[in-house]
Amino acid sequence: MDVELIAAVRRFNRTVTQRVGALDDGYMARGRPLAQARLLWEIGPDGAEVAALRARLGLDSGYLSRLLRTLETDGLVTVGPSGQAGGDGRVRTAALTDAGRAEWAELDKRSDEFAWSILAPLSASRRGRLVAAMAEVERLLMASMVAVEPCPPADPRARACVRAYARDVARRFDDGFDPARSRPVRDDDLVPPAGVFLLATLNSEPVGCGAVKLHPDAPAEIKRVWVSDTVRGLGIGRRILHELERYAAERGWTAVRLDTNRNLTEAIAMYRSTGYREIAPYNTEHYAHHWFEKQLSP
């Protein structure tokens, strides 16, 4: 643990919480704390499913229920089964009342005014610097919120990622992508001890995946590395790749290899920059133009 880095993050947190009014009992002078105001904002004029709110805000179920009850008592929110035709009656939805919509609009107006109060004391050049720094911090914080964990390949979230992978490569390959023409990757190959499927999630939503097959008496093989456009450029692909390599190394494999298509230029650049060297073809994958291998440290 780097003591100076930790101290810098804590200093930043203290400055931000004070400047944005997170410590005030009445956020934006509206008589309710930040947590309630943020929840009201996230529900919004269109309403939102309670489960989605919990995932989006990273709130404990009990704490979210208490916040919703408080907003209900104040006459700002109603919570009940989804009103969509044909919807699942077990799905609870939060919706703003007329008073809630008026409060949301007031929060919207005051949030704009508060944002300007931060920018106004600065010169034009410093405003630009601050906004650019905020954008960079937001992206890096988003990257730190992504979780990469093992997931059964039959899990619906894993299936959704593999389908997204197939759609993505179908758009980019010269002749599209037909899974029937590609070497099969079976679920049994991606569960321990044969291998693993890793799922990347942001606020419980899948945003990336990757898998490694642990071949007996041969290098491990990386498959199906994919990252959603929503988090592309945040280093999530490299992180998934590193975790797959670490998984293989910890189980005794000393090398890992993969194949890829010539149109996946970003992936090829990532492999080369992380220590992969191009090798002769080791399989007959229909869509492959490049084959790579990397030596692993125990």
Tab-separated table of C-alpha atoms in Angstrom:
chain	number	residue	atom	x	y	z
A	1	MET	CA	0.000	0.000	0.000
A	2	ASP	CA	1.436	3.373	-1.087
A	3	VAL	CA	0.941	5.707	1.880
A	4	GLU	CA	1.247	8.898	-0.189
A	5	LEU	CA	-1.327	7.728	-2.732
A	6	ILE	CA	-3.758	6.765	0.011
A	7	ALA	CA	-3.317	10.147	1.699
A	8	ALA	CA	-3.937	11.971	-1.609
A	9	VAL	CA	-7.194	10.068	-2.199
A	10	ARG	CA	-8.399	10.807	1.333
A	11	ARG	CA	-7.581	14.510	0.922
A	12	PHE	CA	-9.505	14.593	-2.345
A	13	ASN	CA	-12.496	12.859	-0.745
A	14	ARG	CA	-12.608	15.359	2.117
A	15	THR	CA	-12.428	18.331	-0.242
A	16	VAL	CA	-15.138	17.007	-2.559
A	17	THR	CA	-17.590	15.980	0.167
A	18	GLN	CA	-17.301	19.419	1.754
A	19	ARG	CA	-17.546	21.335	-1.531
A	20	VAL	CA	-20.599	19.473	-2.865
A	21	GLY	CA	-22.470	19.700	0.429
A	22	ALA	CA	-22.523	15.971	1.159
A	23	LEU	CA	-22.244	16.728	4.886
A	24	ASP	CA	-25.231	19.105	4.977
A	25	ASP	CA	-28.458	17.950	6.632
A	26	GLY	CA	-30.413	19.756	3.926
A	27	TYR	CA	-28.827	19.195	0.524
A	28	MET	CA	-29.416	22.128	-1.851
A	29	ALA	CA	-31.324	23.780	1.014
A	30	ARG	CA	-34.250	21.415	0.395
A	31	GLY	CA	-34.494	19.970	3.891
A	32	ARG	CA	-33.323	16.449	3.102
A	33	PRO	CA	-29.843	14.848	3.067
A	34	LEU	CA	-27.896	14.041	-0.086
A	35	ALA	CA	-28.863	10.346	-0.096
A	36	GLN	CA	-32.586	11.151	-0.316
A	37	ALA	CA	-32.044	13.858	-2.936
A	38	ARG	CA	-29.889	11.544	-5.071
A	39	LEU	CA	-32.460	8.761	-4.893
A	40	LEU	CA	-35.231	11.161	-5.896
A	41	TRP	CA	-33.102	12.276	-8.850
A	42	GLU	CA	-32.387	8.707	-9.973
A	43	ILE	CA	-36.086	7.771	-9.884
A	44	GLY	CA	-36.737	10.683	-12.229
A	45	PRO	CA	-39.905	11.640	-14.102
A	46	ASP	CA	-40.064	8.227	-15.833
A	47	GLY	CA	-39.782	6.156	-12.640
A	48	ALA	CA	-37.419	3.226	-12.095
A	49	GLU	CA	-37.415	-0.376	-10.907
A	50	VAL	CA	-36.317	-0.703	-7.299
A	51	ALA	CA	-33.808	-3.443	-8.173
A	52	ALA	CA	-32.252	-1.211	-10.828
A	53	LEU	CA	-31.970	1.652	-8.335
A	54	ARG	CA	-30.259	-0.627	-5.833
A	55	ALA	CA	-27.718	-1.794	-8.429
A	56	ARG	CA	-27.137	1.670	-9.913
A	57	LEU	CA	-26.519	3.323	-6.560
A	58	GLY	CA	-24.849	0.351	-4.857
A	59	LEU	CA	-27.207	0.536	-1.894
A	60	ASP	CA	-28.043	-2.129	0.660
A	61	SER	CA	-31.643	-3.364	0.264
A	62	GLY	CA	-32.608	-2.334	3.799
A	63	TYR	CA	-31.126	1.146	3.471
A	64	LEU	CA	-32.817	1.679	0.099
A	65	SER	CA	-36.161	0.601	1.564
A	66	ARG	CA	-35.781	3.095	4.418
A	67	LEU	CA	-34.964	5.913	1.987
A	68	LEU	CA	-37.977	5.043	-0.168
A	69	ARG	CA	-40.284	4.936	2.866
A	70	THR	CA	-39.110	8.401	3.883
A	71	LEU	CA	-39.816	9.789	0.403
A	72	GLU	CA	-43.214	8.045	0.422
A	73	THR	CA	-44.055	9.579	3.800
A	74	ASP	CA	-43.140	12.998	2.391
A	75	GLY	CA	-45.586	12.414	-0.469
A	76	LEU	CA	-42.887	12.508	-3.141
A	77	VAL	CA	-42.792	8.873	-4.262
A	78	THR	CA	-45.044	5.843	-4.659
A	79	VAL	CA	-43.695	2.283	-4.664
A	80	GLY	CA	-45.620	-0.683	-6.003
A	81	PRO	CA	-45.802	-3.458	-8.622
A	82	SER	CA	-44.814	-2.577	-12.167
A	83	GLY	CA	-47.708	-1.006	-14.028
A	84	GLN	CA	-46.502	-2.119	-17.452
A	85	ALA	CA	-48.950	-4.274	-19.389
A	86	GLY	CA	-47.871	-7.878	-19.241
A	87	GLY	CA	-45.143	-7.021	-16.748
A	88	ASP	CA	-44.035	-9.151	-13.811
A	89	GLY	CA	-46.166	-8.190	-10.805
A	90	ARG	CA	-43.281	-9.110	-8.513
A	91	VAL	CA	-41.163	-6.266	-9.940
A	92	ARG	CA	-41.442	-3.210	-7.683
A	93	THR	CA	-41.263	0.221	-9.287
A	94	ALA	CA	-40.728	3.647	-7.732
A	95	ALA	CA	-42.543	6.598	-9.342
A	96	LEU	CA	-42.686	10.305	-8.570
A	97	THR	CA	-45.933	11.898	-7.464
A	98	ASP	CA	-46.923	15.359	-8.717
A	99	ALA	CA	-45.168	16.797	-5.677
A	100	GLY	CA	-42.166	14.579	-6.410
A	101	ARG	CA	-41.936	15.830	-10.000
A	102	ALA	CA	-42.056	19.420	-8.771
A	103	GLU	CA	-39.274	18.654	-6.268
A	104	TRP	CA	-37.236	16.919	-8.992
A	105	ALA	CA	-37.525	19.989	-11.224
A	106	GLU	CA	-36.411	22.232	-8.346
A	107	LEU	CA	-33.415	19.975	-7.678
A	108	ASP	CA	-32.552	20.099	-11.371
A	109	LYS	CA	-32.597	23.909	-11.373
A	110	ARG	CA	-30.603	24.224	-8.149
A	111	SER	CA	-28.057	21.641	-9.355
A	112	ASP	CA	-27.352	23.807	-12.401
A	113	GLU	CA	-26.981	26.852	-10.189
A	114	PHE	CA	-24.681	24.981	-7.803
A	115	ALA	CA	-22.501	23.745	-10.671
A	116	TRP	CA	-22.119	27.323	-11.865
A	117	SER	CA	-21.209	28.444	-8.345
A	118	ILE	CA	-18.206	26.112	-8.547
A	119	LEU	CA	-17.130	27.385	-11.972
A	120	ALA	CA	-17.911	31.092	-11.590
A	121	PRO	CA	-14.942	32.073	-9.359
A	122	LEU	CA	-12.489	30.599	-11.859
A	123	SER	CA	-11.061	32.085	-15.024
A	124	ALA	CA	-12.149	30.594	-18.349
A	125	SER	CA	-8.943	28.602	-18.706
A	126	ARG	CA	-9.229	27.190	-15.196
A	127	ARG	CA	-12.856	26.260	-15.768
A	128	GLY	CA	-11.722	24.210	-18.742
A	129	ARG	CA	-8.989	22.587	-16.697
A	130	LEU	CA	-11.396	21.726	-13.885
A	131	VAL	CA	-14.023	20.221	-16.203
A	132	ALA	CA	-11.355	18.198	-18.052
A	133	ALA	CA	-9.955	16.938	-14.749
A	134	MET	CA	-13.448	16.008	-13.574
A	135	ALA	CA	-14.037	14.000	-16.750
A	136	GLU	CA	-10.782	12.127	-16.242
A	137	VAL	CA	-11.553	11.433	-12.579
A	138	GLU	CA	-15.019	10.202	-13.528
A	139	ARG	CA	-13.584	7.741	-16.062
A	140	LEU	CA	-10.966	6.438	-13.639
A	141	LEU	CA	-13.488	6.078	-10.826
A	142	MET	CA	-15.767	4.173	-13.195
A	143	ALA	CA	-12.876	1.838	-14.016
A	144	SER	CA	-12.270	1.234	-10.302
A	145	MET	CA	-15.946	0.313	-9.844
A	146	VAL	CA	-15.783	-2.553	-12.351
A	147	ALA	CA	-15.659	-5.975	-10.688
A	148	VAL	CA	-14.070	-8.958	-12.477
A	149	GLU	CA	-15.102	-12.299	-11.001
A	150	PRO	CA	-15.576	-15.952	-12.019
A	151	CYS	CA	-19.048	-16.710	-13.339
A	152	PRO	CA	-20.674	-19.944	-14.564
A	153	PRO	CA	-20.731	-19.816	-18.373
A	154	ALA	CA	-24.423	-20.806	-18.318
A	155	ASP	CA	-25.332	-17.765	-16.202
A	156	PRO	CA	-27.687	-15.438	-18.157
A	157	ARG	CA	-25.228	-12.563	-17.746
A	158	ALA	CA	-22.421	-14.670	-19.216
A	159	ARG	CA	-24.661	-15.732	-22.084
A	160	ALA	CA	-25.539	-12.071	-22.745
A	161	CYS	CA	-21.839	-11.157	-22.940
A	162	VAL	CA	-21.047	-13.987	-25.355
A	163	ARG	CA	-23.963	-12.925	-27.582
A	164	ALA	CA	-22.671	-9.333	-27.487
A	165	TYR	CA	-19.200	-10.636	-28.398
A	166	ALA	CA	-20.662	-12.499	-31.384
A	167	ARG	CA	-22.570	-9.419	-32.562
A	168	ASP	CA	-19.471	-7.251	-32.198
A	169	VAL	CA	-17.131	-9.503	-34.172
A	170	ALA	CA	-19.817	-10.164	-36.808
A	171	ARG	CA	-19.788	-6.436	-37.587
A	172	ARG	CA	-16.012	-6.307	-37.802
A	173	PHE	CA	-14.976	-9.538	-39.527
A	174	ASP	CA	-14.730	-9.382	-43.326
A	175	ASP	CA	-17.140	-12.294	-43.799
A	176	GLY	CA	-19.250	-11.852	-40.661
A	177	PHE	CA	-19.270	-14.411	-37.870
A	178	ASP	CA	-21.048	-17.761	-37.846
A	179	PRO	CA	-20.475	-19.631	-34.543
A	180	ALA	CA	-20.965	-22.915	-36.406
A	181	ARG	CA	-17.811	-22.217	-38.455
A	182	SER	CA	-15.725	-21.326	-35.391
A	183	ARG	CA	-14.001	-23.846	-33.121
A	184	PRO	CA	-16.499	-24.665	-30.344
A	185	VAL	CA	-16.056	-23.436	-26.789
A	186	ARG	CA	-18.113	-25.702	-24.533
A	187	ASP	CA	-19.397	-24.735	-21.104
A	188	ASP	CA	-17.575	-27.740	-19.611
A	189	ASP	CA	-14.271	-26.267	-20.831
A	190	LEU	CA	-14.851	-23.063	-18.825
A	191	VAL	CA	-15.564	-24.415	-15.355
A	192	PRO	CA	-12.912	-25.509	-12.831
A	193	PRO	CA	-10.726	-27.463	-13.080
A	194	ALA	CA	-10.922	-27.340	-16.896
A	195	GLY	CA	-10.927	-23.529	-17.054
A	196	VAL	CA	-12.815	-20.438	-15.987
A	197	PHE	CA	-15.159	-17.793	-17.360
A	198	LEU	CA	-14.656	-14.279	-15.962
A	199	LEU	CA	-17.431	-11.690	-15.977
A	200	ALA	CA	-16.835	-7.937	-15.630
A	201	THR	CA	-19.711	-5.965	-14.104
A	202	LEU	CA	-20.378	-2.297	-13.420
A	203	ASN	CA	-23.194	-1.650	-10.945
A	204	SER	CA	-24.158	-5.330	-11.331
A	205	GLU	CA	-24.540	-4.941	-15.114
A	206	PRO	CA	-22.286	-7.101	-17.352
A	207	VAL	CA	-19.778	-5.012	-19.311
A	208	GLY	CA	-17.127	-7.532	-20.317
A	209	CYS	CA	-15.968	-11.123	-20.247
A	210	GLY	CA	-13.152	-13.505	-21.030
A	211	ALA	CA	-12.320	-17.162	-20.586
A	212	VAL	CA	-9.318	-19.467	-20.348
A	213	LYS	CA	-9.161	-23.178	-21.141
A	214	LEU	CA	-6.525	-25.150	-19.224
A	215	HIS	CA	-5.366	-27.749	-21.751
A	216	PRO	CA	-3.532	-30.757	-20.264
A	217	ASP	CA	0.080	-30.932	-21.470
A	218	ALA	CA	-0.316	-27.764	-23.573
A	219	PRO	CA	-0.400	-23.992	-23.035
A	220	ALA	CA	-3.609	-22.535	-21.645
A	221	GLU	CA	-5.852	-20.866	-24.212
A	222	ILE	CA	-7.647	-17.537	-23.857
A	223	LYS	CA	-11.045	-17.190	-25.495
A	224	ARG	CA	-13.914	-14.723	-25.923
A	225	VAL	CA	-12.342	-11.561	-24.488
A	226	TRP	CA	-14.927	-8.804	-24.974
A	227	VAL	CA	-15.558	-5.345	-23.493
A	228	SER	CA	-18.689	-3.227	-23.888
A	229	ASP	CA	-18.467	0.130	-25.635
A	230	THR	CA	-19.717	1.710	-22.392
A	231	VAL	CA	-16.394	0.996	-20.651
A	232	ARG	CA	-14.042	0.754	-23.615
A	233	GLY	CA	-10.840	2.711	-23.103
A	234	LEU	CA	-10.840	2.198	-19.325
A	235	GLY	CA	-8.331	-0.671	-19.312
A	236	ILE	CA	-10.971	-3.317	-18.595
A	237	GLY	CA	-9.784	-5.551	-21.438
A	238	ARG	CA	-6.235	-5.543	-20.090
A	239	ARG	CA	-7.537	-6.266	-16.615
A	240	ILE	CA	-9.568	-9.264	-17.808
A	241	LEU	CA	-6.549	-10.528	-19.766
A	242	HIS	CA	-4.292	-10.170	-16.719
A	243	GLU	CA	-6.758	-12.020	-14.490
A	244	LEU	CA	-7.018	-14.890	-17.000
A	245	GLU	CA	-3.224	-15.132	-17.171
A	246	ARG	CA	-2.978	-15.078	-13.376
A	247	TYR	CA	-5.614	-17.796	-13.083
A	248	ALA	CA	-3.622	-20.076	-15.403
A	249	ALA	CA	-0.263	-19.292	-13.751
A	250	GLU	CA	-1.583	-19.999	-10.259
A	251	ARG	CA	-2.614	-23.468	-11.452
A	252	GLY	CA	0.788	-24.314	-12.850
A	253	TRP	CA	0.578	-23.295	-16.508
A	254	THR	CA	3.731	-21.642	-17.820
A	255	ALA	CA	2.378	-20.344	-21.126
A	256	VAL	CA	-0.869	-19.048	-22.578
A	257	ARG	CA	-1.880	-18.573	-26.185
A	258	LEU	CA	-4.732	-17.240	-28.301
A	259	ASP	CA	-5.884	-16.639	-31.860
A	260	THR	CA	-7.468	-13.497	-33.266
A	261	ASN	CA	-8.820	-11.879	-36.416
A	262	ARG	CA	-6.829	-9.273	-38.361
A	263	ASN	CA	-9.658	-6.731	-38.034
A	264	LEU	CA	-9.432	-6.654	-34.210
A	265	THR	CA	-6.597	-4.150	-34.339
A	266	GLU	CA	-7.095	-2.824	-30.789
A	267	ALA	CA	-6.923	-6.359	-29.375
A	268	ILE	CA	-3.803	-7.156	-31.406
A	269	ALA	CA	-2.128	-3.988	-30.111
A	270	MET	CA	-3.077	-4.927	-26.541
A	271	TYR	CA	-1.646	-8.426	-26.886
A	272	ARG	CA	1.618	-7.175	-28.309
A	273	SER	CA	2.001	-4.457	-25.677
A	274	THR	CA	1.432	-6.945	-22.849
A	275	GLY	CA	4.139	-9.396	-23.861
A	276	TYR	CA	2.538	-11.685	-26.436
A	277	ARG	CA	4.660	-12.775	-29.399
A	278	GLU	CA	3.256	-13.962	-32.704
A	279	ILE	CA	3.662	-17.688	-33.400
A	280	ALA	CA	2.804	-20.172	-36.146
A	281	PRO	CA	-0.845	-21.300	-36.293
A	282	TYR	CA	-1.615	-23.861	-33.591
A	283	ASN	CA	-5.211	-24.551	-34.648
A	284	THR	CA	-7.527	-24.399	-37.656
A	285	GLU	CA	-9.795	-21.580	-36.445
A	286	HIS	CA	-11.681	-20.344	-39.517
A	287	TYR	CA	-11.680	-16.668	-38.452
A	288	ALA	CA	-8.079	-16.450	-37.183
A	289	HIS	CA	-5.271	-14.599	-38.981
A	290	HIS	CA	-2.876	-14.198	-36.049
A	291	TRP	CA	-1.776	-16.574	-33.292
A	292	PHE	CA	-0.004	-15.368	-30.140
A	293	GLU	CA	1.738	-16.881	-27.112
A	294	LYS	CA	3.046	-15.497	-23.834
A	295	GLN	CA	5.231	-17.052	-21.184
A	296	LEU	CA	3.804	-16.851	-17.661
A	297	SER	CA	5.607	-16.364	-14.377
A	298	PRO	CA	4.660	-18.833	-11.628
